[in-house]
């Protein structure tokens, strides 16, 4: 940590094992400097650092043994899918700050790198049984063994069943939801949208398993093959278009790895078949969200020492991704308009130069080419001054980028339905007309759509960071980092589709309602054209004195009723020409400057007692709003607290261990899609303890939110209460 050319937190297997029974990976990092843990459900987390969180955060990339475990469609993590087998984790590294120079797109805030144990170095096995509150029960099994000369293997398997903090928000069943009134209109803020009753009430089922085989060709050459599968049923996760319940999803993966002292080659595959449903009550039909996506690719990396002072790394990667959302029962897409495929290639390199024992310079760069965006170059430079063997200063520069995910580019899904039939009968069949006019609309309801924006620009981050790491008096480890970043072309969460976030069409259509096709002039997705009625309706006057046609009267009435002026919704044509109302989409906004401080202190009071403390300060300024500053400030929010503090006191004896951790988070405003409201300040206390009865049996307990203080960590997220778990582990 002292010598690293970046802000790094490293957590090893002993500490991970103490909380492995919870199955919640983000909570392993909960008390570390700079970590922003936003929990919305038992397994629904946003993990972020340095601000600008969102409902499905992907600014911190997560890898397991070099394999990207983000959901292909969304880029975000599905933490329930990696909740099992945490005893197999050898080390977890959290790198704060832009990391695109080595990891590419979407490592714009940081990287979580999880390394699992080699079977050869972890022979033996364990079985853990877990039970506790929320009707939680589970089993984790791990066995590593040798089965021939140079052949080793391990098997992981288990299940986790539980309830959840999630409760139904059906206004027909309960008068008020947990902490806010129900919204009366689409687009309201500081209230919760009504939902249908949960399809799986307090019923989570997670199953997982994996097999890994290692072949040591020699002491320094290793071949690895691994295959695994996880299935998830029940958890609810918060998105910009409403809360979504996972009815069932399957996530198989495999990887092949070749490693030697100078070369590493990785081939990987992962996919996800999911059946989800949007819980919004406004969706009277077509609420299924069926997804089928896959990612596969290959990566190579080589490293050499050039003399005693220079280390050189070079690598490359090729990745293919496919996304589909067709419902086999209906033959229709549910999330996208049509299937989407993409591929990307990358070349990266890093050189470490140590001219003397006190200085080290690091230079890195990566070129990313993709069918989704223009070619990008991401550089990194760092200088580390080792004051002595226990203290160092660091100055780093990074440039990174974030590419919109498939949902932000290509989303096509209803967020509500509008009763258009009554408007058509009233206006197109008005008594003042000589006879009814055919307006070309036969439907009683038309969807209000959330749509993607395939003209989105890349989001760029340019950051400078000054850091200190040191061990004081051989007792106190201190890390402090100050960062300052310039962020441009922020990709917003769902905002109004029409024109800018102000909801007008200036620059988007001409006097004949023909749309602009220049994304620099108009931010809307112009694939969705303004609605045009039949020739009869467009030429028949409803009020001749003012030149008001039937079609224009219908447009005016519907746009006014659906909130066209306030919410920016409009009557439009779908991509096939059918009638819809285009509600919300994504946009790029201006430039934001951010700065902050992450402080970490670990005091080794005795060899068995230590105290950890962390504090983070975050500040931001909208420099170029890209619109009216008051309107932009309501949407372009960091969704992060300005201050957060945590402290942990840990005791680790030969046969027993215990810890108590406390966390306080300053209140902040949350704005992500349809969920916009205040998050009051909150605090929580976690307890953990374990006792080793003998060499084979250990008992333990983990209590999250031990004071049982009900709170929520994002507006629209679940109310969180205490969860106490007990576990018994048998090892051999």
XYZ file of C-alpha atoms in Angstrom:
732
model
C 0.000 0.000 0.000
C 2.808 2.411 0.857
C 4.552 1.827 -2.490
C 1.471 1.659 -4.739
C 1.105 4.348 -7.455
C -2.634 4.674 -6.706
C -5.105 4.948 -3.823
C -5.523 1.281 -2.897
C -7.264 -0.678 -0.154
C -6.366 -4.363 0.142
C -8.402 -6.797 2.247
C -7.099 -10.312 2.823
C -8.790 -13.642 3.376
C -8.782 -13.608 7.202
C -10.837 -10.415 7.315
C -13.119 -11.568 4.482
C -13.799 -14.876 6.248
C -15.238 -13.036 9.263
C -18.094 -11.598 7.163
C -18.368 -14.286 4.454
C -21.577 -15.699 5.952
C -23.532 -12.535 5.025
C -23.034 -13.122 1.291
C -22.859 -9.352 0.751
C -19.653 -8.438 -1.079
C -20.015 -4.628 -0.793
C -20.200 -4.848 3.002
C -16.655 -6.203 3.028
C -15.578 -2.691 1.952
C -18.157 -0.808 4.006
C -15.692 0.754 6.454
C -12.809 1.445 4.066
C -11.722 4.945 2.949
C -13.634 6.384 0.011
C -16.164 3.550 -0.281
C -19.755 4.643 -0.960
C -22.060 1.774 -0.052
C -25.667 2.514 -0.957
C -27.917 -0.368 0.071
C -31.486 -0.509 -1.310
C -32.387 -4.106 -0.436
C -30.817 -7.205 1.051
C -28.743 -7.819 -2.100
C -29.389 -4.541 -3.943
C -26.305 -2.345 -3.560
C -24.696 0.503 -5.427
C -20.952 0.473 -4.880
C -19.242 3.707 -5.829
C -16.502 6.152 -4.898
C -15.961 9.872 -5.378
C -19.510 10.857 -6.172
C -22.055 10.800 -8.994
C -23.777 7.595 -8.059
C -26.855 6.363 -9.929
C -29.601 3.765 -9.624
C -27.487 1.191 -11.500
C -23.967 2.373 -10.869
C -21.183 1.123 -13.137
C -18.432 3.701 -12.537
C -16.526 1.125 -10.454
C -15.742 -1.974 -12.535
C -15.681 -5.316 -10.738
C -13.515 -8.276 -11.771
C -13.128 -11.810 -10.416
C -9.848 -13.391 -11.522
C -9.733 -10.964 -14.455
C -13.315 -11.689 -15.569
C -15.740 -8.754 -15.772
C -18.806 -9.732 -13.712
C -21.000 -6.729 -14.608
C -24.386 -7.366 -16.245
C -23.901 -6.873 -19.996
C -27.151 -4.948 -20.585
C -26.640 -2.496 -17.728
C -22.935 -2.581 -16.928
C -23.844 -2.593 -13.219
C -23.261 -5.396 -10.734
C -25.789 -8.019 -9.681
C -24.324 -8.647 -6.252
C -26.664 -11.542 -5.483
C -24.978 -13.526 -8.279
C -21.620 -13.440 -6.479
C -22.955 -13.763 -2.930
C -21.808 -17.346 -2.423
C -18.392 -18.872 -1.902
C -16.809 -15.837 -0.250
C -14.552 -18.191 1.718
C -12.819 -18.819 -1.589
C -11.669 -15.191 -1.875
C -7.950 -14.810 -1.248
C -7.774 -11.038 -1.598
C -9.996 -8.120 -2.502
C -8.403 -4.943 -3.858
C -10.207 -1.628 -4.197
C -8.503 0.975 -6.392
C -9.981 4.478 -6.084
C -9.799 6.929 -8.934
C -9.947 6.651 -12.746
C -8.394 3.385 -13.956
C -9.136 3.308 -17.682
C -5.415 3.182 -18.571
C -5.458 -0.529 -17.705
C -9.142 -1.495 -17.433
C -10.784 0.572 -20.175
C -14.331 1.902 -20.311
C -16.396 2.367 -17.148
C -13.486 2.210 -14.715
C -13.949 5.969 -14.472
C -14.168 6.046 -10.669
C -12.335 2.905 -9.646
C -11.944 -0.877 -9.774
C -12.762 -3.756 -7.433
C -10.474 -6.686 -8.179
C -11.321 -10.014 -6.496
C -8.769 -12.829 -6.522
C -9.789 -16.361 -5.542
C -7.654 -19.039 -3.910
C -5.555 -21.512 -5.885
C -6.580 -25.083 -5.015
C -2.923 -26.033 -4.465
C -2.518 -23.348 -1.784
C -5.819 -24.039 -0.005
C -6.172 -27.814 0.240
C -8.957 -29.081 2.460
C -12.544 -28.067 2.815
C -15.276 -26.463 4.839
C -19.033 -26.462 5.264
C -20.783 -23.475 6.787
C -24.416 -23.377 7.828
C -25.994 -19.956 8.357
C -29.352 -18.975 9.829
C -30.944 -15.872 11.287
C -33.341 -12.977 10.845
C -35.398 -12.418 7.686
C -35.841 -16.188 7.763
C -32.279 -16.503 6.465
C -30.717 -19.913 5.979
C -27.892 -21.097 3.816
C -25.037 -23.520 3.244
C -21.578 -22.858 1.776
C -19.385 -25.784 0.712
C -15.791 -25.690 -0.491
C -13.362 -28.563 -1.147
C -9.879 -28.332 -2.674
C -7.831 -31.456 -3.372
C -4.983 -32.982 -5.360
C -5.817 -35.844 -7.721
C -2.555 -36.537 -9.538
C 0.949 -35.288 -10.122
C 0.517 -31.553 -10.816
C -3.289 -31.764 -10.900
C -5.418 -29.852 -8.382
C -9.120 -29.013 -8.208
C -11.720 -27.309 -6.073
C -15.491 -27.477 -5.864
C -17.798 -24.713 -4.607
C -21.521 -25.135 -4.009
C -24.274 -23.777 -1.825
C -27.542 -21.925 -1.431
C -28.870 -18.835 0.340
C -32.595 -18.531 1.064
C -34.093 -15.569 2.895
C -36.724 -12.919 3.075
C -35.854 -9.318 2.244
C -36.337 -5.763 3.424
C -38.526 -5.188 0.362
C -42.271 -4.781 0.976
C -45.114 -4.187 -1.459
C -46.024 -0.576 -2.288
C -49.516 -1.190 -3.561
C -51.768 1.803 -2.741
C -54.827 -0.492 -2.996
C -53.466 -2.530 -0.085
C -51.723 0.045 2.136
C -52.601 3.721 2.493
C -48.999 4.909 2.583
C -45.683 3.280 1.735
C -42.837 3.037 4.228
C -41.526 6.585 4.334
C -43.272 8.806 1.784
C -46.658 9.405 0.230
C -47.609 7.865 -3.079
C -47.251 10.000 -6.212
C -50.539 11.132 -7.742
C -49.090 11.988 -11.164
C -46.393 10.558 -13.409
C -43.270 12.698 -13.007
C -43.931 13.893 -9.445
C -40.964 14.149 -7.090
C -40.523 13.571 -3.346
C -43.040 10.737 -3.414
C -43.024 7.051 -4.334
C -44.790 5.661 -7.401
C -47.467 3.095 -6.674
C -46.614 -0.532 -7.444
C -48.391 -3.829 -7.865
C -48.018 -6.430 -5.135
C -44.710 -8.284 -5.186
C -44.868 -11.455 -7.259
C -42.505 -13.165 -4.800
C -43.167 -11.752 -1.330
C -40.208 -12.066 1.055
C -38.832 -15.034 -0.839
C -35.244 -14.953 -2.138
C -33.562 -18.081 -3.504
C -29.921 -18.137 -4.579
C -28.083 -21.234 -5.808
C -24.447 -21.350 -6.880
C -21.743 -23.799 -7.844
C -18.358 -23.878 -9.561
C -15.587 -26.333 -10.423
C -11.972 -25.370 -11.073
C -9.153 -27.608 -12.303
C -5.475 -26.538 -12.283
C -2.664 -28.268 -14.124
C 0.897 -27.319 -13.195
C 2.952 -28.000 -16.319
C 5.966 -26.929 -14.279
C 6.578 -25.012 -11.073
C 6.071 -21.739 -12.975
C 3.539 -22.626 -15.688
C -0.131 -23.089 -14.762
C -3.188 -24.016 -16.849
C -6.623 -23.322 -15.317
C -10.127 -24.275 -16.413
C -13.173 -23.133 -14.437
C -16.924 -23.358 -14.964
C -19.721 -22.117 -12.751
C -23.405 -21.221 -12.495
C -25.565 -19.096 -10.226
C -29.358 -18.780 -10.229
C -31.309 -16.022 -8.498
C -35.011 -15.690 -7.695
C -36.767 -12.965 -5.772
C -34.559 -9.909 -5.118
C -35.901 -6.491 -6.084
C -33.563 -3.860 -7.487
C -34.154 -0.168 -8.013
C -33.808 1.276 -11.530
C -34.578 4.607 -13.148
C -37.792 3.209 -14.674
C -39.103 1.708 -11.424
C -38.325 -1.127 -9.057
C -37.824 -4.441 -10.834
C -38.229 -7.908 -9.315
C -36.038 -10.763 -10.479
C -38.387 -13.708 -10.967
C -35.570 -15.954 -12.155
C -32.178 -15.482 -13.738
C -29.331 -17.828 -14.618
C -25.700 -16.742 -14.933
C -23.293 -19.418 -16.234
C -19.623 -18.645 -16.843
C -16.378 -20.307 -17.796
C -12.774 -19.210 -18.071
C -9.498 -20.689 -19.266
C -6.218 -19.248 -18.103
C -2.563 -19.772 -18.979
C 0.023 -18.165 -16.727
C 3.811 -18.185 -16.661
C 6.390 -15.791 -15.201
C 6.132 -13.499 -18.252
C 2.783 -14.266 -19.880
C -0.856 -14.517 -18.932
C -3.660 -15.420 -21.368
C -7.327 -15.414 -20.315
C -10.355 -16.618 -22.305
C -13.748 -16.050 -20.715
C -17.482 -16.352 -21.288
C -20.465 -15.216 -19.225
C -24.154 -14.908 -19.945
C -27.370 -14.021 -18.191
C -30.893 -15.154 -18.984
C -33.328 -13.185 -16.875
C -37.077 -12.987 -16.339
C -37.872 -9.769 -14.512
C -41.002 -7.656 -14.015
C -41.401 -3.928 -13.567
C -43.476 -3.388 -10.420
C -44.924 0.009 -11.423
C -48.686 -0.067 -10.949
C -49.176 2.268 -13.924
C -48.138 -0.573 -16.230
C -51.403 -2.372 -16.835
C -49.892 -4.596 -19.548
C -46.491 -5.536 -20.956
C -44.630 -5.327 -17.662
C -42.363 -8.329 -18.314
C -38.690 -7.522 -18.835
C -37.037 -10.513 -20.496
C -33.274 -10.280 -21.037
C -30.714 -12.563 -22.627
C -27.159 -11.287 -22.896
C -23.668 -12.706 -23.213
C -20.069 -11.578 -23.158
C -17.016 -13.517 -24.340
C -13.479 -12.587 -25.147
C -9.777 -13.135 -24.771
C -7.016 -11.100 -23.150
C -3.236 -11.497 -23.127
C -0.615 -9.773 -21.021
C 3.173 -9.923 -20.950
C 5.678 -8.454 -18.505
C 9.461 -8.128 -18.407
C 12.128 -6.556 -16.245
C 14.574 -4.467 -18.269
C 17.577 -4.369 -16.008
C 17.109 -3.585 -12.330
C 15.172 -0.342 -12.724
C 12.483 -0.858 -15.374
C 9.455 -3.143 -15.494
C 7.388 -3.226 -18.683
C 3.870 -4.594 -19.242
C 1.988 -4.889 -22.527
C -1.363 -6.474 -23.306
C -4.391 -6.612 -25.535
C -7.996 -7.772 -25.462
C -10.910 -8.578 -27.749
C -14.501 -8.754 -26.445
C -17.850 -9.558 -28.053
C -21.237 -8.739 -26.478
C -24.795 -9.626 -27.503
C -28.026 -8.367 -25.927
C -31.586 -9.489 -26.626
C -34.860 -8.875 -24.760
C -37.414 -10.927 -26.686
C -40.285 -12.569 -24.828
C -40.631 -16.077 -26.350
C -44.302 -16.176 -25.401
C -45.200 -13.067 -27.428
C -42.311 -12.780 -29.873
C -41.891 -9.110 -28.885
C -38.950 -7.233 -27.405
C -39.461 -6.058 -23.805
C -36.497 -3.767 -23.044
C -34.959 -2.989 -26.438
C -36.446 -2.320 -29.866
C -34.303 -5.025 -31.447
C -31.296 -7.226 -30.502
C -27.943 -5.444 -30.314
C -24.384 -6.734 -30.754
C -21.038 -5.004 -30.368
C -17.346 -5.766 -30.192
C -14.330 -3.931 -28.880
C -10.563 -4.247 -28.981
C -7.885 -2.782 -26.743
C -4.117 -2.434 -26.474
C -2.542 -1.328 -23.204
C 0.908 -0.903 -21.731
C 2.600 0.220 -18.539
C 6.206 1.001 -17.650
C 7.596 1.363 -14.108
C 10.940 3.149 -13.811
C 12.877 3.462 -10.567
C 15.917 5.718 -11.184
C 16.940 5.384 -7.516
C 15.704 3.879 -4.293
C 13.582 6.920 -3.460
C 11.705 7.544 -6.727
C 9.440 5.525 -8.952
C 7.682 6.729 -12.090
C 4.763 4.941 -13.712
C 3.487 5.591 -17.241
C 0.518 3.717 -18.696
C -1.855 4.054 -21.602
C -4.651 2.169 -23.274
C -6.340 2.457 -26.675
C -9.954 1.248 -26.898
C -11.748 0.738 -30.191
C -15.442 -0.191 -30.193
C -18.412 -0.421 -32.527
C -20.322 1.661 -29.948
C -18.035 4.702 -29.808
C -15.046 6.469 -31.304
C -11.547 5.189 -30.513
C -10.317 6.408 -27.133
C -6.856 6.848 -25.604
C -6.594 6.748 -21.791
C -3.248 7.809 -20.290
C -1.933 7.515 -16.738
C 1.178 8.985 -15.114
C 2.334 8.680 -11.531
C 5.356 9.647 -9.452
C 5.992 7.992 -6.081
C 8.542 9.486 -3.690
C 9.611 6.986 -1.052
C 10.668 9.268 1.771
C 11.868 6.162 3.585
C 10.813 2.523 3.719
C 7.644 3.388 5.632
C 6.492 6.724 4.189
C 5.761 7.897 0.658
C 4.146 10.701 -1.316
C 2.323 10.165 -4.608
C 1.194 12.380 -7.467
C -0.972 10.825 -10.198
C -2.770 11.929 -13.344
C -5.498 9.862 -15.008
C -7.864 10.287 -17.895
C -10.831 7.934 -18.259
C -14.112 7.602 -20.081
C -17.495 6.052 -19.546
C -19.563 4.707 -22.391
C -23.340 4.525 -22.181
C -24.674 1.041 -21.518
C -27.047 -0.735 -23.884
C -30.051 0.478 -21.945
C -28.967 4.114 -22.213
C -28.318 3.738 -25.927
C -31.205 1.511 -26.982
C -33.864 1.371 -24.229
C -37.453 0.942 -25.433
C -39.844 0.105 -22.594
C -43.112 1.477 -21.123
C -43.046 3.435 -17.858
C -46.816 4.016 -17.885
C -49.877 3.928 -20.147
C -52.077 6.820 -21.288
C -55.879 6.477 -21.828
C -55.977 7.992 -25.312
C -59.309 6.518 -26.406
C -61.430 9.090 -24.581
C -59.503 11.973 -26.140
C -59.949 10.525 -29.636
C -63.710 10.077 -29.186
C -64.133 13.563 -27.713
C -62.100 15.486 -30.296
C -62.208 13.381 -33.476
C -65.927 12.787 -32.994
C -66.775 16.249 -31.642
C -70.447 17.303 -32.135
C -69.366 20.543 -33.858
C -67.909 18.506 -36.729
C -70.175 17.649 -39.668
C -69.202 14.018 -39.184
C -66.569 12.094 -37.156
C -62.998 12.316 -38.434
C -60.654 9.340 -38.694
C -57.607 10.310 -36.600
C -55.826 7.001 -37.199
C -55.913 5.852 -33.561
C -57.919 2.774 -32.598
C -56.220 1.977 -29.269
C -57.767 2.717 -25.890
C -54.310 2.969 -24.265
C -50.924 3.894 -25.718
C -47.601 3.404 -23.892
C -45.611 6.210 -22.322
C -42.094 5.135 -23.246
C -38.674 5.487 -21.729
C -36.290 5.369 -24.668
C -32.550 5.258 -25.216
C -30.497 7.862 -27.010
C -28.068 6.483 -29.574
C -26.524 9.951 -30.000
C -25.108 10.004 -26.462
C -21.536 11.192 -26.215
C -18.891 9.560 -24.041
C -18.509 10.853 -20.514
C -14.907 11.914 -19.812
C -13.004 12.302 -16.549
C -9.626 13.949 -16.076
C -8.213 13.741 -12.558
C -5.185 14.785 -10.514
C -4.466 13.192 -7.153
C -1.990 13.847 -4.356
C -1.559 11.133 -1.754
C 0.421 10.176 1.330
C 0.848 6.715 2.839
C 2.922 5.953 5.881
C 3.451 3.902 8.993
C 3.974 6.151 12.008
C 5.863 4.878 15.060
C 5.384 1.361 13.738
C 1.823 1.584 15.113
C -0.358 3.797 12.933
C -0.947 3.311 9.205
C -2.167 6.535 7.603
C -3.423 7.113 4.053
C -4.702 10.469 2.881
C -5.640 11.375 -0.686
C -6.760 14.659 -2.185
C -8.250 14.492 -5.666
C -9.546 17.028 -8.141
C -11.338 16.027 -11.343
C -12.968 17.579 -14.381
C -15.968 15.626 -15.653
C -17.574 16.483 -18.987
C -20.691 15.346 -20.870
C -22.299 13.615 -17.922
C -24.742 10.925 -18.971
C -27.868 11.753 -17.008
C -30.360 9.310 -15.633
C -33.793 9.361 -17.277
C -34.943 12.933 -18.035
C -37.622 14.448 -20.266
C -37.348 13.424 -23.895
C -38.500 16.646 -25.564
C -35.609 18.961 -26.367
C -33.582 19.916 -23.344
C -34.416 19.108 -19.748
C -36.583 22.251 -19.883
C -39.022 20.308 -22.050
C -39.088 22.527 -25.141
C -38.414 21.691 -28.785
C -36.257 24.679 -29.715
C -33.709 23.475 -32.255
C -35.323 20.037 -32.375
C -38.047 20.546 -34.982
C -38.728 23.109 -37.699
C -42.008 24.905 -38.391
C -43.209 21.829 -40.293
C -42.390 19.554 -37.347
C -39.546 17.907 -39.247
C -36.974 16.751 -36.666
C -33.353 17.822 -36.504
C -30.798 15.055 -36.983
C -27.858 16.936 -35.474
C -27.225 15.836 -31.851
C -25.228 19.045 -31.288
C -28.359 21.083 -31.950
C -30.939 18.922 -30.168
C -30.405 16.376 -27.407
C -33.484 14.250 -28.069
C -33.485 10.936 -29.884
C -34.905 11.998 -33.235
C -35.677 8.435 -34.250
C -38.959 9.121 -32.410
C -40.691 11.634 -34.689
C -43.612 13.882 -33.737
C -47.022 12.266 -34.197
C -48.738 12.986 -37.514
C -52.409 12.078 -37.947
C -54.288 11.144 -41.098
C -54.537 13.641 -43.948
C -58.225 14.098 -43.103
C -57.495 15.034 -39.485
C -54.570 17.278 -40.451
C -56.716 19.253 -42.926
C -60.099 19.325 -41.165
C -60.599 22.392 -38.967
C -62.135 21.966 -35.544
C -62.166 25.729 -34.940
C -61.769 27.433 -38.338
C -61.629 30.911 -36.822
C -58.241 30.268 -35.277
C -57.029 27.687 -37.803
C -57.136 24.803 -35.297
C -57.255 21.420 -37.033
C -58.613 18.253 -35.474
C -55.132 16.711 -35.402
C -53.588 19.763 -33.728
C -56.393 19.925 -31.186
C -55.792 16.270 -30.340
C -52.040 16.898 -30.019
C -52.613 19.916 -27.790
C -55.062 18.121 -25.519
C -52.953 15.005 -25.065
C -49.670 16.855 -24.599
C -51.279 19.143 -22.008
C -52.914 16.232 -20.184
C -49.809 14.075 -20.069
C -47.681 16.942 -18.778
C -45.989 18.115 -21.959
C -45.242 21.544 -20.555
C -44.096 20.460 -17.089
C -42.713 16.992 -17.781
C -41.584 17.264 -21.394
C -43.687 14.317 -22.601
C -45.127 14.397 -26.139
C -47.315 12.477 -28.546
C -44.984 10.764 -31.013
C -44.446 7.971 -33.499
C -42.793 4.766 -32.408
C -40.005 3.361 -34.563
C -42.593 1.438 -36.598
C -44.863 4.488 -36.970
C -47.432 3.464 -34.337
C -48.749 5.982 -31.812
C -46.915 6.362 -28.488
C -46.069 9.036 -25.963
C -42.338 9.512 -25.586
C -41.691 10.215 -21.928
C -38.107 10.019 -20.783
C -34.661 9.424 -22.183
C -30.991 10.036 -21.428
C -28.918 13.105 -22.249
C -25.425 14.565 -21.860
C -25.050 17.600 -19.632
C -22.243 20.128 -19.316
C -19.177 19.973 -17.137
C -18.823 19.317 -13.428
C -15.670 19.804 -11.353
C -15.276 17.578 -8.310
C -12.816 17.464 -5.456
C -12.505 15.604 -2.212
C -10.428 13.994 0.500
C -10.254 10.353 1.614
C -8.583 9.739 4.969
C -7.819 6.356 6.457
C -6.160 5.624 9.816
C -5.434 2.199 11.276
C -3.935 2.156 14.787
C -2.417 -1.149 15.901
C -2.908 -0.594 19.623
C -1.587 -4.060 20.465
C -0.802 -7.109 18.308
C -4.406 -8.242 18.823
C -6.327 -4.958 19.066
C -6.637 -2.324 16.346
C -8.786 0.685 15.557
C -9.682 1.780 12.013
C -11.068 5.194 11.122
C -12.058 6.678 7.771
C -13.457 10.004 6.638
C -14.429 11.233 3.176
C -15.220 14.734 1.972
C -16.852 15.293 -1.403
C -17.587 18.589 -3.151
C -18.716 19.483 -6.672
C -19.447 22.502 -8.839
C -21.485 22.679 -12.042
C -19.199 24.735 -14.283
C -21.064 24.420 -17.584
C -24.679 23.406 -16.959
C -25.738 22.888 -20.574
C -29.098 24.496 -19.746
C -30.822 26.639 -17.142
C -28.711 26.279 -13.986
C -31.698 25.894 -11.632
C -33.180 23.109 -13.740
C -29.822 21.380 -14.142
C -29.155 21.455 -10.392
C -32.328 19.437 -9.842
C -31.102 16.635 -12.111
C -27.303 16.725 -12.221
C -26.824 15.619 -8.616
C -23.939 13.487 -7.313
C -26.325 11.242 -5.325
C -23.572 11.130 -2.728
C -23.122 12.613 0.744
C -20.726 15.535 1.270
C -19.373 13.850 4.424
C -19.180 10.299 5.694
C -17.338 8.802 8.674
C -16.724 5.255 9.852
C -14.815 3.561 12.652
C -14.125 -0.088 13.523
C -12.618 -1.575 16.677
C -11.332 -5.130 16.107
C -9.966 -7.797 18.439
C -8.258 -10.880 17.043
C -7.063 -13.497 19.511
C -5.875 -17.019 18.776
C -9.266 -18.643 19.356
C -11.729 -15.760 19.080
C -12.316 -12.489 17.314
C -14.806 -9.627 17.629
C -15.426 -6.246 16.062
C -17.805 -3.338 16.285
C -18.126 -0.884 13.400
C -20.082 2.365 13.158
C -20.895 4.441 10.100
C -22.432 7.931 9.778
C -23.551 9.444 6.477
C -24.560 13.066 5.933
C -27.964 13.692 4.335
C -28.132 14.371 0.596
C -30.518 14.706 -2.336
C -31.143 11.681 -4.592
C -32.252 12.038 -8.221
C -32.223 8.985 -10.493
C -34.996 8.504 -13.013
C -38.446 8.528 -11.437
C -37.010 8.508 -7.904
C -36.231 12.014 -6.701
C -36.197 13.029 -3.048
C -34.120 13.672 0.058
C -32.113 11.044 1.914
C -31.831 12.145 5.584
C -28.591 11.577 7.448
C -28.317 8.107 8.900
C -26.025 5.966 11.022
C -25.657 2.266 11.647
C -23.647 -0.069 13.872
C -22.491 -3.546 12.835
C -21.240 -6.308 15.142
C -19.222 -9.410 14.361
C -17.780 -12.151 16.563
C -16.405 -15.660 16.223
C -15.061 -18.422 18.455
C -12.876 -21.331 17.360
C -13.998 -24.330 19.433
C -11.225 -26.545 18.082
C -9.177 -27.003 14.916
C -12.284 -28.039 12.975
C -15.260 -26.110 14.359
C -15.918 -22.377 14.547
C -19.085 -20.504 15.495
C -19.787 -16.922 14.570
C -22.354 -14.140 14.500
C -22.828 -11.100 12.261
C -25.295 -8.334 13.072
C -25.926 -5.531 10.585
C -27.622 -2.359 11.886
C -27.492 -3.724 15.426
C -29.502 -0.789 16.863
C -32.331 -1.615 14.432
C -32.613 2.012 13.289
C -34.913 2.087 10.271
C -33.399 4.170 7.466
C -33.031 4.295 3.697
C -29.851 5.021 1.777
C -31.345 6.079 -1.574
C -34.704 7.683 -2.206
C -36.920 4.846 -3.380
C -34.807 2.176 -1.693
C -36.039 -0.161 1.024
C -36.269 0.745 4.659
C -33.354 -1.129 6.214
C -33.604 -2.820 9.598
C -31.414 -5.142 11.669
C -30.283 -8.466 10.286
C -28.618 -10.870 12.725
C -27.026 -14.105 11.480
C -25.403 -17.011 13.283
C -23.151 -19.540 11.581
C -21.310 -22.771 12.302
C -18.281 -23.726 10.189
C -16.761 -27.214 9.958
C -13.297 -27.289 8.403
C -10.840 -30.047 7.563
